[in-house]
Coordinates of C-alpha atoms in Angstrom, one line a residue:
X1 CA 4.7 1.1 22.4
X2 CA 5.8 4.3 24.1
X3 CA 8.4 6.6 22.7
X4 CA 10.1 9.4 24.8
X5 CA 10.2 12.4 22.5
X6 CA 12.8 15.3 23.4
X7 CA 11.9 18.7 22.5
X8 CA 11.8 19.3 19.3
X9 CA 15.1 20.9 18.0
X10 CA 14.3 24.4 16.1
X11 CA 13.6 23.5 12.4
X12 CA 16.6 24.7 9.9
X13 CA 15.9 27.2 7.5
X14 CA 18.3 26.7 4.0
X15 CA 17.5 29.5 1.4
X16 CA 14.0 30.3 2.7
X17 CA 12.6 26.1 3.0
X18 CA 12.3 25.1 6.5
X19 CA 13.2 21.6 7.3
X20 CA 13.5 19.6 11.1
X21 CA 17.1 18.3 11.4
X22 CA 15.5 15.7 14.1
X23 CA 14.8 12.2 13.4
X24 CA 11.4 10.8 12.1
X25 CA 10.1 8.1 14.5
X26 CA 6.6 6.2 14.7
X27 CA 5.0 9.3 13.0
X28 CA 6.7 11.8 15.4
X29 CA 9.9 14.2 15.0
X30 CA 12.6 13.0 17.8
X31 CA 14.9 15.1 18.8
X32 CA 18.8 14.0 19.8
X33 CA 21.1 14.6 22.8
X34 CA 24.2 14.6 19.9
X35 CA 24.3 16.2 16.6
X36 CA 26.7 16.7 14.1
X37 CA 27.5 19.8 11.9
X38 CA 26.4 20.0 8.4
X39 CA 28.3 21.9 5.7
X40 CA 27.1 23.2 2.3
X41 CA 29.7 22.4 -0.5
X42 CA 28.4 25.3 -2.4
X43 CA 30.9 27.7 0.0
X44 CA 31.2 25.8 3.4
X45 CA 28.8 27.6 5.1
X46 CA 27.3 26.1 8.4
X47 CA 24.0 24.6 7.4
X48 CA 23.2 23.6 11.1
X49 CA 23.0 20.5 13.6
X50 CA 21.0 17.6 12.6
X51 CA 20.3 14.7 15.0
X52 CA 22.6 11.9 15.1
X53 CA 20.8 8.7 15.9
X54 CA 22.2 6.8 18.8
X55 CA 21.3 2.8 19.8
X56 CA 18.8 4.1 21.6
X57 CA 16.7 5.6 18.6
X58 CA 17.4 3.2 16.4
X59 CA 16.1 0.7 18.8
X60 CA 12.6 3.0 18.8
X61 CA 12.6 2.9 14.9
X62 CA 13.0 -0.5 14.5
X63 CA 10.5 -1.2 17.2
X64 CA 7.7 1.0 15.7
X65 CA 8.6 -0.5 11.7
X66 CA 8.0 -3.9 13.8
X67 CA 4.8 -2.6 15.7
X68 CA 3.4 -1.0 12.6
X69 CA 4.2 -4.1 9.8
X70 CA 0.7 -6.5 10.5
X71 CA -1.5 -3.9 9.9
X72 CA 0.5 -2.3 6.7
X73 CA 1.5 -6.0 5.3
X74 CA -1.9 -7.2 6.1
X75 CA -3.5 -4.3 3.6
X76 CA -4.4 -5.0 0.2
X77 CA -2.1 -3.6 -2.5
X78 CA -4.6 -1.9 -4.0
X79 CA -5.1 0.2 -0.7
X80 CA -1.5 0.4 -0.5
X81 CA -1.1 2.1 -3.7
X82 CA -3.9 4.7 -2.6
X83 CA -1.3 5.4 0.2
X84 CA 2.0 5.9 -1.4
X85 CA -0.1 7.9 -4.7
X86 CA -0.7 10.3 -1.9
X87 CA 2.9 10.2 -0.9
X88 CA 4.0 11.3 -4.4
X89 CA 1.5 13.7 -4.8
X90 CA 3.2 15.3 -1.7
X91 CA 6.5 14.8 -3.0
X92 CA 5.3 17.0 -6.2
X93 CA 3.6 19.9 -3.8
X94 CA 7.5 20.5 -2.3
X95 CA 9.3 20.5 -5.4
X96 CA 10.6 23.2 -5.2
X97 CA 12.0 22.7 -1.2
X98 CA 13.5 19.2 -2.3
X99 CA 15.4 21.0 -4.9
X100 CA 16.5 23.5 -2.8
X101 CA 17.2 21.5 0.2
X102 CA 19.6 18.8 -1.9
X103 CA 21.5 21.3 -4.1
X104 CA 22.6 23.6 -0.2
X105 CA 23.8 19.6 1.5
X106 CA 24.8 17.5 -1.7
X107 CA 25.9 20.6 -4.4
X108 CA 23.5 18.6 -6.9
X109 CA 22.5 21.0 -10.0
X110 CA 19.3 22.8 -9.6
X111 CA 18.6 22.5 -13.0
X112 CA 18.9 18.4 -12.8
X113 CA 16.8 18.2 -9.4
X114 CA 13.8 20.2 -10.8
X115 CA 13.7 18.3 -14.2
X116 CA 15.3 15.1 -14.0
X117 CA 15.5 14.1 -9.7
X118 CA 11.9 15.0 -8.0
X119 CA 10.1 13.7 -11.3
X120 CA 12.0 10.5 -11.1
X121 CA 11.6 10.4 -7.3
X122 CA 7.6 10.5 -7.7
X123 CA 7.5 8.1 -10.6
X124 CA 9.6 5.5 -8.6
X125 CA 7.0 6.0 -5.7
X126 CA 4.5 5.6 -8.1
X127 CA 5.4 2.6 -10.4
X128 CA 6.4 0.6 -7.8
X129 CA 2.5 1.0 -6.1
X130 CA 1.3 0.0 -9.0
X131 CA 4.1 -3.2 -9.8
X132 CA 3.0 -4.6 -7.0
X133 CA -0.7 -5.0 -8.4
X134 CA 0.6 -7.1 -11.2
X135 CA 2.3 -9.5 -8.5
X136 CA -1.1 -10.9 -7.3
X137 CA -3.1 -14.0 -8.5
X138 CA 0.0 -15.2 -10.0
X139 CA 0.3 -19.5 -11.0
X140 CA 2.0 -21.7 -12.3
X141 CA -0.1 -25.0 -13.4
X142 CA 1.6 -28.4 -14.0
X143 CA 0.1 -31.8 -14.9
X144 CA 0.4 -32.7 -11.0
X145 CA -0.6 -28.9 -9.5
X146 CA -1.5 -25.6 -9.4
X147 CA 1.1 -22.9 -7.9
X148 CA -0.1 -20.4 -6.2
X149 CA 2.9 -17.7 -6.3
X150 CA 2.9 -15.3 -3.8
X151 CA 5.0 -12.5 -3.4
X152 CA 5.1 -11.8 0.7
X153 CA 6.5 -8.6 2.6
X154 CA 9.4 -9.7 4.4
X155 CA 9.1 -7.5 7.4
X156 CA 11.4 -4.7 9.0
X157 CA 13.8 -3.0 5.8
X158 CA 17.3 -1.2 6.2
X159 CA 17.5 1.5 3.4
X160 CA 21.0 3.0 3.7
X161 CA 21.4 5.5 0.7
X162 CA 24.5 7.6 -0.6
X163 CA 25.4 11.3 -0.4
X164 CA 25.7 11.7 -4.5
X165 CA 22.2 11.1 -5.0
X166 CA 20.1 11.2 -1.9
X167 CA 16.3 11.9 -2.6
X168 CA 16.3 9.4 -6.0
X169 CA 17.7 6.4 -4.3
X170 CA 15.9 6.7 -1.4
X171 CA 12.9 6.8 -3.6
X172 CA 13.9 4.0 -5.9
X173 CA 14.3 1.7 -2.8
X174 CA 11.6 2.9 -0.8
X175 CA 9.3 2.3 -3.4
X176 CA 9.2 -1.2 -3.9
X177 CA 10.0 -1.7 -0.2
X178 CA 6.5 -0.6 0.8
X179 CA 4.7 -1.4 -1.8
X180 CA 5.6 -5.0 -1.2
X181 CA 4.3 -4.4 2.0
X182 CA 7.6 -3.8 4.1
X183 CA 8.0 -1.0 6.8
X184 CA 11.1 0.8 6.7
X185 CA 13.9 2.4 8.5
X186 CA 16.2 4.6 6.9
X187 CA 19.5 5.9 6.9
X188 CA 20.0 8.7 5.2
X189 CA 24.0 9.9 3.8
X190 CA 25.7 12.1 7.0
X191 CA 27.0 14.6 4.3
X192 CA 23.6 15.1 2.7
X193 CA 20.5 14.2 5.1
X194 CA 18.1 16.9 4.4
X195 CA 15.7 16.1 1.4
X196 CA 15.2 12.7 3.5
X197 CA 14.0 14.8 6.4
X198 CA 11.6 16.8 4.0
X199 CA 10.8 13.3 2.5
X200 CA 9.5 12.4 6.3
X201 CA 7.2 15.5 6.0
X202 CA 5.5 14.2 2.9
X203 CA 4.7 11.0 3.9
X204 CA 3.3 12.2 7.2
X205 CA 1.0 14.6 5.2
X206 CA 0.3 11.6 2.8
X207 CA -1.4 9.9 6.2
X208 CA 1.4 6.8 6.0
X209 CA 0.3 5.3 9.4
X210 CA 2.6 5.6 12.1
X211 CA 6.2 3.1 12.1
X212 CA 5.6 2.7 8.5
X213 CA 8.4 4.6 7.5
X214 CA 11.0 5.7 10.0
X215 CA 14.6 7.5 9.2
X216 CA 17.3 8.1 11.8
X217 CA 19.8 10.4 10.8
X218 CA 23.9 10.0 11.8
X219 CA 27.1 8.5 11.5
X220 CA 27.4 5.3 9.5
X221 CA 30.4 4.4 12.3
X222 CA 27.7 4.9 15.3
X223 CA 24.4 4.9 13.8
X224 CA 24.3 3.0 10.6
X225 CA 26.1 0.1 13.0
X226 CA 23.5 0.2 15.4
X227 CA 21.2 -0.7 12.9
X228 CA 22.6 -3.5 10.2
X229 CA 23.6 -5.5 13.5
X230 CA 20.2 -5.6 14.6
X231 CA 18.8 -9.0 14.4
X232 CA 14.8 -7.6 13.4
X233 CA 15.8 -6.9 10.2
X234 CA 14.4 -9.1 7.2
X235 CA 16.1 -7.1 4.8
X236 CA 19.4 -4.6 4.3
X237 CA 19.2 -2.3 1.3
X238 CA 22.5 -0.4 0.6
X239 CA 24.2 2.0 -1.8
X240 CA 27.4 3.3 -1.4
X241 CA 30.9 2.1 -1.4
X242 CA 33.0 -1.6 -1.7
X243 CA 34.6 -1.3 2.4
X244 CA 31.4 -0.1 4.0
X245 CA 29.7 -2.9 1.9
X246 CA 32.1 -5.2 3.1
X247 CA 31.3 -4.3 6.4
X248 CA 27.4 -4.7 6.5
X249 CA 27.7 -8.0 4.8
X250 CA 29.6 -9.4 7.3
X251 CA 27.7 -7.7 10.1
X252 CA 24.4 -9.5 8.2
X253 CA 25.5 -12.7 7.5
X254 CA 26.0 -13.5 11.1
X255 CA 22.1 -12.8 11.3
X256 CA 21.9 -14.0 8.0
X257 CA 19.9 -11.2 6.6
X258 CA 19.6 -10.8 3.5
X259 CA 21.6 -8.0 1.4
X260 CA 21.5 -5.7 -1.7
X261 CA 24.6 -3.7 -2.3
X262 CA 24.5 -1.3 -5.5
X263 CA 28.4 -0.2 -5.5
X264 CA 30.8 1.5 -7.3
X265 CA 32.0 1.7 -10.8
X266 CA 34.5 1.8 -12.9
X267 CA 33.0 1.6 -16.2
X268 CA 34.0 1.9 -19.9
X269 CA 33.5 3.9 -22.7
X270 CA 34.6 2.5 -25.6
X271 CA 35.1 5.1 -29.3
X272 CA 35.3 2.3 -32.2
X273 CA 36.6 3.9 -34.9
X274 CA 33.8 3.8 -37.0
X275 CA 31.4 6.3 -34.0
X276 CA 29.5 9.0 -34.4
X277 CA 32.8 11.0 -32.9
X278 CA 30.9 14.5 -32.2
X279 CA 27.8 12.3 -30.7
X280 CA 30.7 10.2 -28.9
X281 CA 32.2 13.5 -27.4
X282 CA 29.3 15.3 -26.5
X283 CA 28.2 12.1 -24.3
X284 CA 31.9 12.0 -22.6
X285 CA 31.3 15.4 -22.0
X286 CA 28.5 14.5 -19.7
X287 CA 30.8 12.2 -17.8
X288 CA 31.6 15.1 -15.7
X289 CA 28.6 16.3 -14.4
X290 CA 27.1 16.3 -10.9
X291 CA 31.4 17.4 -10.7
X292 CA 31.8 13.3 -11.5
X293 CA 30.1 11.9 -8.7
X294 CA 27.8 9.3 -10.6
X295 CA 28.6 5.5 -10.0
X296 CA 27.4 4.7 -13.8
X297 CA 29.7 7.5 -15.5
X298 CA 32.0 5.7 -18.1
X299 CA 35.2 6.9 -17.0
X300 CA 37.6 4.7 -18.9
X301 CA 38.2 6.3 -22.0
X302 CA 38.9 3.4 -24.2
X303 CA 39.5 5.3 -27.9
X304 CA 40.5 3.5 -31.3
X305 CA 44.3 4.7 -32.1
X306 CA 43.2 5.9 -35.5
X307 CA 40.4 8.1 -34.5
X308 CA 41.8 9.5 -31.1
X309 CA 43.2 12.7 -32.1
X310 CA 39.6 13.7 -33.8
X311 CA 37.9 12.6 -30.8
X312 CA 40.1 14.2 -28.1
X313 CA 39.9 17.6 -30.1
X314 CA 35.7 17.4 -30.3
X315 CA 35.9 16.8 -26.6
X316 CA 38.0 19.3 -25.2
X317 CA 35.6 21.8 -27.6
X318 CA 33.0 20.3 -25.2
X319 CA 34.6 20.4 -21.7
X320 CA 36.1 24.0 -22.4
X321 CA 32.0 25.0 -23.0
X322 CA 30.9 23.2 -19.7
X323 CA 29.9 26.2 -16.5
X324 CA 31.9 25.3 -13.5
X325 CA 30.0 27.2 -10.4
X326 CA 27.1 27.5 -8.2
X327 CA 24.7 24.5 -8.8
X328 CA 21.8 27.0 -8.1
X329 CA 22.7 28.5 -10.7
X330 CA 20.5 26.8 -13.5
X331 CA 23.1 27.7 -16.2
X332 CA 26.2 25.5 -14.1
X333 CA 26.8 22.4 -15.6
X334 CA 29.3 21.4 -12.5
X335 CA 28.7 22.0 -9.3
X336 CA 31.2 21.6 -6.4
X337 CA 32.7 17.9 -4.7
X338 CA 29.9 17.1 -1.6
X339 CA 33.1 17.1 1.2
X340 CA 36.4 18.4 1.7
X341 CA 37.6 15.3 2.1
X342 CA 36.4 13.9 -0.7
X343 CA 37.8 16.8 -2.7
X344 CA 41.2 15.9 -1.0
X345 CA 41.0 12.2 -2.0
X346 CA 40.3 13.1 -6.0
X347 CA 43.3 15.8 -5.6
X348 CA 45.3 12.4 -4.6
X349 CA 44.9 10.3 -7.4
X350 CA 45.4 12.7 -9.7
X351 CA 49.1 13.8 -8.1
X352 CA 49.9 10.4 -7.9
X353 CA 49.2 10.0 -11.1
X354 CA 51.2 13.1 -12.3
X355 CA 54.1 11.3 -10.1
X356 CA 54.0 7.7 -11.6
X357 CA 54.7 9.6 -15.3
X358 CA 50.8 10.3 -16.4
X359 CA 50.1 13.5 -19.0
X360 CA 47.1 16.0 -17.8
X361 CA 45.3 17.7 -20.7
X362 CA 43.7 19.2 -19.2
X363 CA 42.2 20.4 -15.3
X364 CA 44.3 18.7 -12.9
X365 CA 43.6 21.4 -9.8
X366 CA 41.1 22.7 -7.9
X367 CA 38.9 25.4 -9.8
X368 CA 38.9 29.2 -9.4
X369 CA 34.8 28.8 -8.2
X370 CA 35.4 27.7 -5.0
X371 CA 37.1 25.6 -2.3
X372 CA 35.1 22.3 -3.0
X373 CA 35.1 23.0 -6.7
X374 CA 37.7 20.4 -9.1
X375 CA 38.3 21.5 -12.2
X376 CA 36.8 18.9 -16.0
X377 CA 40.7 16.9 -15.5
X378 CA 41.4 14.5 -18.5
X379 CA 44.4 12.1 -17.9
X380 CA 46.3 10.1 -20.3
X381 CA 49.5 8.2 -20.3
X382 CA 49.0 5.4 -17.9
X383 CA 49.1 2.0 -17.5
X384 CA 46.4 -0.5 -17.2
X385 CA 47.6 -1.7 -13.8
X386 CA 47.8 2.1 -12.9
X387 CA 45.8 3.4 -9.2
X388 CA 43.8 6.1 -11.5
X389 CA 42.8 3.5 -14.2
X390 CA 42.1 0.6 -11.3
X391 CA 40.2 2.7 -8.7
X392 CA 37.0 4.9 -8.5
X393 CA 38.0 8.3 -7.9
X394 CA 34.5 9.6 -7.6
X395 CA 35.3 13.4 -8.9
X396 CA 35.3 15.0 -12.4
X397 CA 38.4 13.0 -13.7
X398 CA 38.6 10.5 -16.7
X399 CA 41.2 8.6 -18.2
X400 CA 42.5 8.0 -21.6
X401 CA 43.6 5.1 -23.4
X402 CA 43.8 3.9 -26.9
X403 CA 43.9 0.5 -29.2
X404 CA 44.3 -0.5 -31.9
X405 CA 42.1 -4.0 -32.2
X406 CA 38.2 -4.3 -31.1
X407 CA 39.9 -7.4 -29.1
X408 CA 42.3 -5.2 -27.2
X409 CA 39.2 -2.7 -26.4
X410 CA 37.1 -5.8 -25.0
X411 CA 40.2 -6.9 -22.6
X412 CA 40.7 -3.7 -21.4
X413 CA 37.4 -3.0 -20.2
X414 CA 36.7 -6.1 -18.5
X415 CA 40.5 -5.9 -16.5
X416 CA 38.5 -4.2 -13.8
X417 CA 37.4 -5.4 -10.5
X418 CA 34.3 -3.4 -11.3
X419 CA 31.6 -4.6 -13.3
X420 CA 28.5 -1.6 -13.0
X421 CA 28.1 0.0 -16.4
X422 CA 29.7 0.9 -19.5
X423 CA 29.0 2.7 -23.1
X424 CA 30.0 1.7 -26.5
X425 CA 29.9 4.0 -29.3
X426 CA 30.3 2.8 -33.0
X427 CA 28.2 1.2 -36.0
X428 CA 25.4 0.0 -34.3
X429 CA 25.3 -3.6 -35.2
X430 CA 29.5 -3.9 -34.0
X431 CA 29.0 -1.5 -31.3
X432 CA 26.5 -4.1 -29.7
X433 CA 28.4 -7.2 -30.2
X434 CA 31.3 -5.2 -28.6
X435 CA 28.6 -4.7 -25.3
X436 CA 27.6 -8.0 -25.4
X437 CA 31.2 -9.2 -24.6
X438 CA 31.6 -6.9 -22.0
X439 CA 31.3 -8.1 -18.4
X440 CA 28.9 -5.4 -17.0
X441 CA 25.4 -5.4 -15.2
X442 CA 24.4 -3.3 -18.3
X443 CA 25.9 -1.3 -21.3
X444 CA 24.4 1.7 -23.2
X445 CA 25.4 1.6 -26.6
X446 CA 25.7 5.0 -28.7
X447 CA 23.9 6.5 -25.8
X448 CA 23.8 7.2 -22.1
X449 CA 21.3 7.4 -19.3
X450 CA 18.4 6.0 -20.9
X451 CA 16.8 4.1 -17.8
X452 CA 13.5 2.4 -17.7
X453 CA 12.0 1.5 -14.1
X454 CA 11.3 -1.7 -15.3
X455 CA 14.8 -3.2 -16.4
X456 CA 17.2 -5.0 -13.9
X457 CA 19.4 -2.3 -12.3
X458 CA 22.9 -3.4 -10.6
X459 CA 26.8 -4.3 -10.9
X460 CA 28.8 -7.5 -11.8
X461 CA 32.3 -8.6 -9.6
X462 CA 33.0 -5.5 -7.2
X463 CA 29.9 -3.3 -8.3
X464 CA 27.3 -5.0 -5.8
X465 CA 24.8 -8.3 -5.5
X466 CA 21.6 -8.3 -6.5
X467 CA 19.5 -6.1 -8.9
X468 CA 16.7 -3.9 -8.2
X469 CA 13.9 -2.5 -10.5
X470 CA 10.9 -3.8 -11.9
X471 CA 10.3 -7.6 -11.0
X472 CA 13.8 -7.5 -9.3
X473 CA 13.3 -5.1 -7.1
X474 CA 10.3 -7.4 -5.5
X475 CA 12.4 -11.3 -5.3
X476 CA 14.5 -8.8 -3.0
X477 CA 12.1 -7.6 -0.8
X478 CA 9.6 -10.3 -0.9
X479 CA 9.4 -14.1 0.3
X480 CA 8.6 -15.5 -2.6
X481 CA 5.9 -18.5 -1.3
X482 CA 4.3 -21.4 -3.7
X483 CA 1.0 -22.2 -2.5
X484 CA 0.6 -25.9 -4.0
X485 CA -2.8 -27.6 -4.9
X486 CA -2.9 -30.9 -6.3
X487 CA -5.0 -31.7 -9.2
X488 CA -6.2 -34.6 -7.9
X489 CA -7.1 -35.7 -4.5
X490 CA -4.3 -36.7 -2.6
X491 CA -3.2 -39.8 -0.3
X492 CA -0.1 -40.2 1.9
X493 CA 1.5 -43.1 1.3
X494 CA 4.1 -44.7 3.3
X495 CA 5.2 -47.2 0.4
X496 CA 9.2 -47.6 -0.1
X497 CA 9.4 -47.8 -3.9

């Protein structure tokens, strides 16, 4: 296969790490004839021009993942593991760049990239290598047979990840995707490419042979189009929002490739009155960072009528303490909204809100930090059917509602088209038969966050298909084959009985 390489484009430097804002095809860096400007949210400076994949490269990736998939499925996963070790191992060694690179394009906090994101990126690489060695040798034995189960690569992936959390998704699908044995191309988030850039330098250095992985950067309009409508795909792997979802699903099903959507949420967070309130508090508190842009923050505040006063008081002591600012700064607890226009659309639901008769306490407006910067916003007063209680707003903004039955909590969470995540707080025995009710792909109770890379990951209704982690992650990205041997020697027979 021969790939006609541009002149490399001169490598952007962002706070003193140096990163290529070209494409990363069949082990080489591709230049583009267009580009598109990217911003910082931090202050709107002009980060630089990054590549924006046309048909034309995404042909060449796609052609190089197909070229380059019988000799990387055909490898043992044993000496795939040795690989993609080496590929977090390289992760670790820029640290420090992948935290600097995704706090300048996505505002994400320092403080959570350094001890929360690039850890978590390197174990998903990680576990996943080592997963896959539990998915060999696998039976199934019956009176009549043995099964042999066997977990195939299904050939050329599409990884298509979000702007709010760019280097940990792509890890957590990439992961499993090549362990299984896949090759990949991927499409990073427009708003927030560059740690998936640096990502291409790691597994380079790692010696991931050539086609193996692949990422075209650009426009989901242009770019991501060119590649869910290509008919080479096995698999479509995508995180981001309900219309775009829409979109590649029908755009798939006409080749009828198969899809994982992670969406939005709109999830719950239910104060019985007999909760830890302070505990309960602190964790709504935490609701607002990364400025609110977390698919699995419980933003439905759903607060027993006899204990609301207590718990609204606790919390506004907690929001009032939260640093609004710089997310280099390791002290700022919420950093800016990753685009102008996304900063525009929370500003609208929140007026509207105001309009349609809804009380503020508190926030409401942009913050005094900066132009991309929203201020903590708590709203109550509003109906169930209400556009702010119905709709993901994606920004640091929560809504308030109370009850005054355990019943009336349970049928307000679950009138929601979204179905992602939610959090109960209360006696721990009530609190979980509360979660158990709820309509959710999962449900923390009197906590939040606590993940585990081997539990089933994804949304119910509006909030996505499929799951990924663990065992999940692999029926996705596998054919799942049963090799049958009979017992006993077998005969056709042509008998009709």
């Amino acid at each position: 296969m021969t790939i006609t390489t541009r002149p490399a484009s001169t490598p952007l430097n962002i706070d003193g790490v140096v990163v290529s804002p070209d494409h990363y095809i069949n082990g080489e860096r591709v230049a583009a004839e267009q580009t598109f400007a990217l911003y910082s949210p931090i202050d709107q400076r002009l980060l630089g021009q990054v590549a924006c994949g046309s048909s034309e490269q995404v042909d060449m990736a796609i052609t190089a993942a197909a070229a380059a998939f019988p000799h990387w499925s055909a490898l043992s996963a044993e000496e795939r593991q040795r690989y993609l070790n080496r590929f977090a191992d390289e992760i670790g060694k820029r640290a420090d760049d992948f935290c600097v690179l995704e706090s300048n394009d996505a505002g994400v906090l320092l403080s959570r990239m350094r001890h929360g994101v690039v850890p978590r990126a390197m174990q998903n690489i990680r576990y996943f290598a080592e997963h896959a060695l539990q998915l060999q040798n696998r039976t199934l034995e019956t009176p009549q047979a043995l099964h042999r189960i066997r977990h195939d690569p299904a050939g050329v992936v599409a990884i298509i990840t979000p702007w709010n959390a760019p280097l940990m998704l792509t890890t957590w699908k990439l992961g499993p995707a090549l362990a299984a044995g896949n090759t990949v191309v991927v499409k990073p988030p427009e708003w927030a490419p560059l740690t998936c850039s640096l990502l291409a330098d790691a597994a380079d250095a790692a010696g991931l042979p050539a086609g193996v992985l692949n990422i075209v950067q650009g426009e989901g309009a242009s770019t991501g189009n060119h590649l869910i409508s290509d008919p080479r795909l096995a698999r479509i792997s995508f995180t981001g929002s309900v219309p775009t979802a829409r979109h590649i699903a029908q755009v798939a099903g006409g080749n009828l490739v198969p899809c994982s959507l992670e969406l939005g949420g709109k999830s719950p967070f239910i104060v019985l009155d007999d909760a830890d309130l302070d505990n309960a508090a602190a964790t709504a508190a935490l609701m607002y960072r990364n400025a609110g842009q977390v698919c699995l923050a419980g933003t439905r505040l759903l607060v027993d009528e006899k204990v609301v006063d207590t718990f609204v008081g606790l919390l506004r002591g907690y929001v009032e303490k939260l640093q609004v600012g710089d997310p280099r700064d390791e002290s700022t607890e919420v950093g800016p909204i990753i685009h102008p226009r996304q900063i525009e659309r929370v500003q609208g639901f929140v007026d509207r809100a105001r309009e349609q008769g809804a009380q503020i306490l508190w926030g409401g407006a942009a913050h005094h930090a900066g132009a991309q910067y929203f201020q903590p916003t708590l709203v109550t007063g509003v109906e169930q059917h209400a556009e702010i209680v119905q709709s993901e707003v994606f920004g640091p903004v929560l809504t308030l509602q109370t009850f005054s039955a355990v019943e009336e909590a349970i049928t307000l969470a679950n009138d929601s088209d979204y179905g992602l995540g939610g959090i109960c707080y209360g006696a721990t025995e009530r609190a979980t038969a509360v979660a158990e009710h709820i309509h959710t792909g999962f449900i923390w109770v009197n906590s939040f966050g606590i993940r585990d890379l081997a539990a089933p990951f994804g949304g119910c209704k509006r909030s996505g298909i499929g799951r990924e982690g663990g065992e999940w992650s692999f029926e996705f990205f596998c054919d799942i084959k049963d090799v049958v041997v009979p017992r006993q020697p077998f005969r056709a027979s042509f008998s009709h009985r």
